[in-house]
CSV table of C-alpha atoms in Angstrom, one decimal:
chain,number,residue,atom,x,y,z
A,1,MET,CA,34.2,226.4,-87.6
A,2,ALA,CA,33.1,226.6,-83.6
A,3,GLU,CA,32.9,230.0,-82.2
A,4,ARG,CA,34.4,229.0,-78.7
A,5,ARG,CA,37.6,227.3,-77.7
A,6,MET,CA,38.6,226.3,-74.3
A,7,LEU,CA,41.7,227.2,-72.9
A,8,SER,CA,43.2,225.5,-69.6
A,9,LYS,CA,45.7,226.8,-67.0
A,10,SER,CA,47.7,223.9,-67.5
A,11,LEU,CA,48.1,225.3,-71.1
A,12,LEU,CA,49.1,228.9,-70.0
A,13,MET,CA,51.5,227.4,-67.3
A,14,ASP,CA,53.6,225.1,-69.9
A,15,ASN,CA,57.1,225.9,-70.0
A,16,LYS,CA,56.7,225.8,-73.8
A,17,PHE,CA,54.3,228.7,-73.8
A,18,LEU,CA,55.8,230.5,-70.9
A,19,THR,CA,59.2,231.0,-72.7
A,20,LEU,CA,57.7,232.3,-75.9
A,21,SER,CA,57.9,235.8,-76.7
A,22,ASN,CA,54.9,237.8,-75.9
A,23,ASP,CA,54.0,238.3,-79.6
A,24,SER,CA,54.3,234.6,-80.3
A,25,LYS,CA,52.1,234.0,-77.4
A,26,SER,CA,49.5,236.1,-78.7
A,27,LEU,CA,49.9,234.3,-82.1
A,28,TYR,CA,49.4,231.2,-80.7
A,29,LEU,CA,46.5,232.0,-78.7
A,30,TYR,CA,45.1,233.3,-81.9
A,31,LEU,CA,45.7,230.2,-83.8
A,32,LEU,CA,44.0,228.2,-81.3
A,33,MET,CA,40.8,230.2,-81.8
A,34,PHE,CA,40.7,230.0,-85.2
A,35,ALA,CA,41.7,226.3,-85.9
A,36,ASP,CA,39.2,223.9,-87.3
A,37,ASP,CA,37.8,220.8,-85.3
A,38,ASP,CA,41.2,218.8,-86.4
A,39,GLY,CA,43.5,221.6,-85.3
A,40,ILE,CA,44.0,222.6,-88.7
A,41,VAL,CA,44.3,226.3,-89.4
A,42,LYS,CA,45.3,228.4,-92.3
A,43,ARG,CA,47.6,231.5,-91.8
A,44,SER,CA,45.4,234.5,-92.1
A,45,ILE,CA,46.3,238.1,-93.3
A,46,MET,CA,43.8,239.3,-90.6
A,47,ILE,CA,45.7,237.7,-87.8
A,48,ASP,CA,48.9,238.6,-89.0
A,49,SER,CA,48.1,242.1,-89.5
A,50,VAL,CA,46.3,242.5,-86.1
A,51,LEU,CA,49.3,240.9,-84.2
A,52,ASN,CA,51.9,242.3,-86.6
A,53,ALA,CA,53.2,238.7,-86.6
A,54,THR,CA,55.8,237.7,-88.8
A,55,ASN,CA,57.6,234.5,-90.1
A,56,LYS,CA,59.9,234.5,-87.1
A,57,ASN,CA,56.9,234.2,-84.6
A,58,TYR,CA,55.5,231.1,-86.4
A,59,THR,CA,59.2,229.7,-86.6
A,60,GLU,CA,59.4,230.4,-82.6
A,61,LEU,CA,56.1,228.2,-82.5
A,62,GLU,CA,57.3,225.6,-84.7
A,63,GLU,CA,61.0,225.2,-82.8
A,64,LYS,CA,58.8,224.9,-79.7
A,65,GLY,CA,57.0,222.2,-81.0
A,66,LEU,CA,53.8,223.9,-80.5
A,67,ILE,CA,52.7,223.6,-84.2
A,68,ILE,CA,53.6,221.8,-87.2
A,69,ALA,CA,54.5,223.2,-90.6
A,70,ILE,CA,53.6,221.4,-93.6
A,71,SER,CA,56.2,221.1,-96.2
A,72,GLY,CA,55.4,222.8,-99.6
A,73,ASN,CA,52.4,224.7,-97.9
A,74,ASP,CA,53.3,227.8,-96.4
A,75,GLU,CA,49.6,228.8,-95.6
A,76,ILE,CA,48.6,225.7,-93.3
A,77,ARG,CA,49.7,225.0,-89.7
A,78,VAL,CA,48.6,222.2,-87.4
A,79,ILE,CA,48.2,222.7,-83.6
A,80,THR,CA,50.5,219.9,-82.4
A,81,ASN,CA,48.8,219.1,-79.2
A,82,TRP,CA,45.5,219.9,-80.2
A,83,ASN,CA,43.6,216.9,-79.1
A,84,GLY,CA,45.1,217.4,-75.6
A,85,ILE,CA,43.9,220.9,-75.2
A,86,GLU,CA,40.5,220.6,-76.7
A,87,THR,CA,37.6,218.2,-76.4
A,88,ILE,CA,35.1,218.1,-78.9
A,89,ARG,CA,31.8,216.2,-78.6
A,90,GLU,CA,30.9,213.6,-81.2
A,91,LYS,CA,27.8,215.7,-82.1
A,92,LEU,CA,29.4,218.9,-82.5
A,93,TYR,CA,32.5,217.5,-84.3
A,94,SER,CA,33.0,218.9,-87.9
A,95,PRO,CA,35.8,217.3,-90.1
A,96,THR,CA,38.3,219.5,-91.6
A,97,ILE,CA,38.2,220.6,-95.3
A,98,TYR,CA,41.9,220.1,-95.4
A,99,LEU,CA,41.7,216.5,-95.8
A,100,ASN,CA,44.9,216.0,-97.7
A,101,ILE,CA,46.8,217.7,-94.7
A,102,ARG,CA,45.0,215.4,-92.3
A,103,SER,CA,46.0,212.5,-94.2
A,104,GLN,CA,49.7,213.2,-93.3
A,105,LEU,CA,49.1,213.4,-89.7
A,106,TYR,CA,49.7,210.6,-87.0
A,107,LEU,CA,48.5,210.4,-83.3
A,108,ARG,CA,51.2,209.7,-80.5
A,109,THR,CA,50.1,208.0,-77.4
A,110,ASP,CA,49.5,211.3,-76.0
A,111,TYR,CA,47.1,212.3,-78.8
A,112,SER,CA,49.6,215.0,-80.2
A,113,TYR,CA,50.2,215.0,-83.9
A,114,THR,CA,53.1,214.1,-85.6
A,115,LEU,CA,54.1,214.0,-89.3
A,116,ASN,CA,56.5,211.0,-88.9
A,117,LYS,CA,54.9,207.7,-89.3
A,118,ASN,CA,57.9,205.8,-87.9
A,119,ASP,CA,57.7,207.7,-84.2
A,120,PRO,CA,57.7,204.8,-81.9
A,121,SER,CA,55.0,206.2,-79.9
A,122,VAL,CA,52.5,206.7,-83.0
A,123,PHE,CA,49.7,204.6,-82.6
A,124,SER,CA,47.4,205.4,-85.3
A,125,SER,CA,47.1,207.6,-88.3
A,126,ALA,CA,44.8,210.6,-88.1
A,127,ASP,CA,42.3,209.5,-90.6
A,128,SER,CA,41.8,206.1,-89.1
A,129,TRP,CA,41.6,207.6,-85.4
A,130,VAL,CA,38.7,210.1,-86.8
A,131,THR,CA,37.1,207.2,-88.7
A,132,LYS,CA,37.0,205.0,-85.3
A,133,GLY,CA,35.4,208.0,-83.7
A,134,ARG,CA,38.3,209.8,-82.1
A,135,PRO,CA,38.5,207.4,-79.0
A,136,LYS,CA,40.7,209.1,-76.0
A,137,ASN,CA,40.0,206.6,-73.6
A,138,ILE,CA,42.2,204.0,-74.8
A,139,LYS,CA,43.7,201.8,-72.0
A,140,ASP,CA,46.5,199.7,-74.0
A,141,PHE,CA,48.2,201.3,-76.6
A,142,ASN,CA,50.7,198.5,-77.4
A,143,PRO,CA,48.3,196.5,-79.9
A,144,LEU,CA,47.4,199.7,-82.0
A,145,ILE,CA,51.2,200.6,-82.0
A,146,GLN,CA,52.0,197.1,-83.3
A,147,GLN,CA,49.1,197.3,-85.7
A,148,HIS,CA,50.3,200.5,-87.1
A,149,LEU,CA,54.0,199.5,-87.5
A,150,GLN,CA,52.8,196.1,-89.4
A,151,GLU,CA,50.6,198.5,-91.7
A,152,VAL,CA,53.8,200.6,-92.4
A,153,GLN,CA,55.7,197.9,-93.3
A,154,ASP,CA,53.0,196.0,-95.4
A,155,LYS,CA,52.8,199.5,-97.2
A,156,ASP,CA,56.4,200.5,-97.5
A,157,GLY,CA,58.0,197.4,-97.6
A,158,THR,CA,60.5,197.9,-95.0
A,159,SER,CA,60.4,200.2,-91.6
A,160,THR,CA,63.3,202.0,-89.6
A,161,VAL,CA,61.3,201.2,-86.6
A,162,PRO,CA,61.4,197.4,-85.0
A,163,VAL,CA,58.1,195.7,-84.3
A,164,GLN,CA,58.5,194.8,-80.6
A,165,ASP,CA,57.3,191.7,-78.6
A,166,LYS,CA,54.7,192.1,-76.0
A,167,ASP,CA,57.5,191.9,-73.3
A,168,GLY,CA,59.1,195.5,-75.1
A,169,THR,CA,62.1,193.4,-76.6
A,170,CYS,CA,62.8,193.7,-80.4
A,171,PRO,CA,63.0,190.5,-82.3
A,172,SER,CA,65.4,189.3,-84.8
A,173,PRO,CA,65.4,191.1,-88.4
A,174,ASP,CA,63.7,187.9,-89.8
A,175,LYS,CA,61.1,188.1,-87.1
A,176,ASN,CA,60.5,191.8,-87.7
A,177,ARG,CA,60.1,191.3,-91.4
A,178,ILE,CA,56.3,191.0,-92.6
A,179,ASP,CA,56.5,188.2,-95.4
A,180,LYS,CA,54.2,188.7,-98.3
A,181,TYR,CA,52.9,185.4,-98.3
A,182,SER,CA,51.5,185.8,-94.8
A,183,VAL,CA,50.1,189.3,-95.6
A,184,ASP,CA,48.2,187.5,-98.6
A,185,LYS,CA,47.3,184.7,-96.6
A,186,SER,CA,45.9,186.8,-93.9
A,187,ARG,CA,43.9,189.1,-96.3
A,188,THR,CA,42.6,186.1,-97.8
A,189,ALA,CA,41.3,184.5,-94.5
A,190,GLN,CA,39.9,188.1,-93.6
A,191,ALA,CA,38.1,188.0,-96.9
A,192,ASN,CA,36.7,184.8,-96.5
A,193,SER,CA,35.4,185.6,-93.1
A,194,GLU,CA,33.7,188.7,-94.0
A,195,GLN,CA,32.0,186.6,-96.8
A,196,THR,CA,30.7,184.1,-94.4
A,197,LYS,CA,29.3,186.9,-92.0
A,198,LYS,CA,27.5,188.2,-95.1
A,199,GLU,CA,25.9,185.1,-96.1
A,200,ASN,CA,24.9,184.3,-92.3
A,201,LYS,CA,23.4,187.7,-92.0
A,202,PHE,CA,21.1,187.4,-95.3
A,203,LYS,CA,20.3,183.7,-94.4
A,204,TYR,CA,19.0,185.0,-91.2
A,205,ILE,CA,17.0,187.7,-92.6
A,206,ASN,CA,15.3,185.4,-95.3
A,207,SER,CA,14.4,183.0,-92.5
A,208,SER,CA,12.8,185.4,-90.1
A,209,SER,CA,9.3,185.1,-89.3
A,210,ASN,CA,8.1,188.0,-91.0
A,211,GLY,CA,7.9,186.6,-94.6
A,212,GLY,CA,11.6,187.5,-95.3
A,213,MET,CA,11.6,191.0,-94.4
A,214,GLY,CA,14.1,190.5,-91.5
A,215,GLU,CA,14.4,193.2,-88.5
A,216,ASP,CA,16.1,195.7,-90.8
A,217,ALA,CA,13.5,197.7,-92.9
A,218,SER,CA,16.6,198.8,-95.1
A,219,LEU,CA,17.0,195.2,-96.4
A,220,ALA,CA,13.3,194.7,-97.6
A,221,THR,CA,14.5,193.7,-100.9
A,222,THR,CA,15.2,190.4,-99.6
A,223,THR,CA,11.6,189.5,-99.6
A,224,SER,CA,11.8,188.6,-103.3
A,225,THR,CA,14.8,186.4,-102.4
A,226,SER,CA,12.5,184.6,-99.7
A,227,SER,CA,9.8,183.7,-102.3
A,228,ILE,CA,12.6,182.3,-104.6
A,229,GLU,CA,14.1,180.4,-102.0
A,230,ASN,CA,10.8,178.9,-101.3
A,231,ASN,CA,10.2,177.5,-104.5
A,232,ALA,CA,13.9,176.4,-105.2
A,233,THR,CA,13.0,174.2,-101.9
A,234,THR,CA,9.7,173.0,-103.4
A,235,GLU,CA,11.4,172.1,-106.6
A,236,ASN,CA,14.1,170.0,-105.0
A,237,LYS,CA,11.8,168.5,-102.2
A,238,GLY,CA,12.8,164.9,-103.1
A,239,ASN,CA,16.5,165.5,-103.1
A,240,SER,CA,17.5,167.1,-99.9
A,241,GLY,CA,21.3,166.8,-100.4
A,242,GLU,CA,21.2,169.6,-103.0
A,243,LYS,CA,18.5,171.8,-101.2
A,244,GLY,CA,20.9,173.9,-99.0
A,245,GLY,CA,23.3,174.4,-102.0
A,246,VAL,CA,20.5,175.5,-104.4
A,247,ASP,CA,18.9,177.9,-101.7
A,248,ASN,CA,22.3,179.4,-101.0
A,249,ARG,CA,23.3,180.1,-104.4
A,250,VAL,CA,19.9,181.6,-105.5
A,251,ASN,CA,20.1,184.1,-102.3
A,252,ASN,CA,23.8,185.0,-102.8
A,253,GLN,CA,23.3,185.5,-106.7
A,254,LEU,CA,20.0,188.0,-105.9
A,255,ASP,CA,21.9,190.0,-103.2
A,256,THR,CA,25.1,190.1,-105.4
A,257,ASN,CA,22.7,191.3,-108.3
A,258,ASN,CA,21.1,194.0,-106.2
A,259,ASN,CA,24.3,195.3,-105.1
A,260,GLN,CA,25.6,195.5,-108.2
A,261,ASP,CA,23.0,197.6,-109.6
A,262,THR,CA,23.1,200.1,-106.6
A,263,VAL,CA,26.9,200.4,-107.0
A,264,SER,CA,26.5,201.1,-110.8
A,265,SER,CA,24.0,203.7,-109.9
A,266,LEU,CA,26.4,205.2,-107.4
A,267,PHE,CA,29.1,205.4,-110.0
A,268,ASN,CA,26.5,207.1,-112.4
A,269,TYR,CA,25.6,209.7,-109.7
A,270,LEU,CA,29.3,210.3,-108.9
A,271,ASN,CA,30.2,210.8,-112.3
A,272,GLY,CA,27.1,213.2,-113.1
A,273,ILE,CA,28.1,215.5,-110.5
A,274,SER,CA,31.9,215.3,-110.9
A,275,THR,CA,34.1,216.9,-113.9
A,276,THR,CA,35.9,213.4,-113.9
A,277,ASP,CA,34.8,210.2,-115.1
A,278,ILE,CA,35.6,207.3,-112.6
A,279,PRO,CA,35.4,204.0,-114.3
A,280,LYS,CA,33.0,201.3,-112.8
A,281,ASP,CA,35.8,198.8,-112.8
A,282,ASN,CA,37.5,200.5,-110.0
A,283,LYS,CA,37.2,197.7,-107.6
A,284,ARG,CA,38.6,199.9,-104.5
A,285,LEU,CA,35.6,202.2,-104.7
A,286,ALA,CA,33.3,199.7,-105.8
A,287,ASN,CA,34.0,197.7,-102.4
A,288,VAL,CA,33.4,200.8,-100.4
A,289,PHE,CA,30.1,201.2,-101.9
A,290,ASP,CA,29.2,197.5,-101.3
A,291,MET,CA,30.5,197.8,-98.1
A,292,LEU,CA,28.2,200.7,-97.1
A,293,ILE,CA,25.2,199.2,-98.8
A,294,ASN,CA,25.9,195.9,-96.5
A,295,ASN,CA,26.0,197.9,-93.6
A,296,GLY,CA,22.4,199.1,-94.4
A,297,TYR,CA,23.0,202.7,-95.7
A,298,GLU,CA,20.6,203.9,-98.0
A,299,ILE,CA,21.6,205.1,-101.5
A,300,GLU,CA,20.4,208.6,-100.8
A,301,ASP,CA,22.7,208.5,-97.5
A,302,ILE,CA,25.6,207.5,-99.6
A,303,GLN,CA,24.8,210.1,-102.4
A,304,LEU,CA,25.0,212.9,-99.6
A,305,GLY,CA,28.2,211.4,-98.4
A,306,ILE,CA,29.3,211.8,-102.0
A,307,ASP,CA,27.9,215.3,-102.3
A,308,ASN,CA,29.8,216.5,-99.2
A,309,ILE,CA,33.1,215.0,-100.3
A,310,MET,CA,32.9,216.9,-103.9
A,311,ASN,CA,32.1,220.2,-102.2
A,312,VAL,CA,35.5,220.0,-100.6
A,313,ALA,CA,37.2,218.2,-103.6
A,314,ASN,CA,35.9,221.0,-106.0
A,315,GLN,CA,37.7,223.7,-103.9
A,316,MET,CA,41.2,221.7,-104.5
A,317,PRO,CA,42.9,221.3,-107.7
A,318,GLN,CA,44.8,218.3,-106.6
A,319,TYR,CA,41.5,216.3,-106.7
A,320,GLN,CA,40.4,217.3,-110.1
A,321,ASP,CA,41.9,214.0,-111.8
A,322,LYS,CA,39.9,210.5,-111.3
A,323,GLN,CA,42.8,208.7,-109.6
A,324,SER,CA,42.9,211.4,-106.6
A,325,LEU,CA,39.1,211.7,-106.5
A,326,ALA,CA,38.6,208.0,-106.2
A,327,LYS,CA,41.3,207.9,-103.7
A,328,LEU,CA,39.7,210.7,-101.7
A,329,LEU,CA,36.6,208.9,-101.6
A,330,ILE,CA,38.0,205.5,-100.9
A,331,GLN,CA,39.6,207.3,-97.7
A,332,HIS,CA,36.7,209.4,-96.6
A,333,LEU,CA,33.2,208.3,-97.9
A,334,PRO,CA,32.5,205.9,-95.0
A,335,GLU,CA,33.2,208.7,-92.4
A,336,TYR,CA,31.2,211.3,-94.3
A,337,THR,CA,28.1,209.1,-95.0
A,338,LYS,CA,28.0,208.2,-91.5
A,339,GLN,CA,28.0,211.6,-90.3
A,340,THR,CA,25.2,212.8,-93.1
A,341,LEU,CA,23.1,209.8,-91.3
A,342,GLU,CA,23.7,211.3,-87.7
A,343,GLN,CA,23.0,214.6,-88.8
A,344,SER,CA,19.5,213.7,-90.6
A,345,SER,CA,18.8,211.5,-87.3
A,346,SER,CA,19.3,214.5,-84.9
A,347,ASN,CA,17.1,216.7,-87.3
A,348,ASP,CA,14.2,214.4,-86.9
């Protein structure tokens, strides 16, 4: 957690702040100082005793909309306008340890937090916004708002907030409903598109002039693919109609086998440091591992990402079973792996 926080005149001159009691003003400033980089702060006996803060002061801040209370958790508070008050550079940003709290938060177009995912001004979940690098230079929120509303409808089946057309009008109920067939069709098209990109990427690497090594040293394993591809081409020299199909099948099969071995070793590593035993047929987690591998992350980077998440999960009883731990990894492993790589690069 940072040792310094910024305070602006606009905050101190805001009517919500000015109308607070003096005790609640002091409490709010202390909460700002002790909040983590996501604006989440744990209620501290030290703060309460120094300020003689009571539940009444916390309630006053909640009623003014300055902090958010979390249902079922009396210790944690969220600074509502944290992202408007504080600007934290990417290299200095450190994610909250309260990942289960952040997963309940959503971002409005003024970058303030809310627990209401159906708020018409919400454009993203907090987790998704952090994963994308916490951008605060968004020019047009409408496409993001529409995407968020569709995700809510897709997840819940229904939504109390109508999806708007580009002109701001609300369509008919039939148009507002997302048809399951359309969703499945869209997902299939996206999956096919991603598979095509992977195949093209590996074909380019294996046909490069440096013997199949490609431009990325992390994909050096494709050297053997290039050799086998040449052998297959020689054997099918007289049958050009089958050449492309054989090359692609051999190439893709080798890439798939390499990934499967690495994914399997990642499951072994995870279960070796965890008290749970997540089965290797967990397709969603396997897909996350596979995505990270295809994005060029080394197995050591992914393992360090797993280590960082396990350090958080081991402190929280709610992540001690395999279902909740797998969900935590699926949601946050790409983010933590990316941060691990950035930190090691800056140290170099």
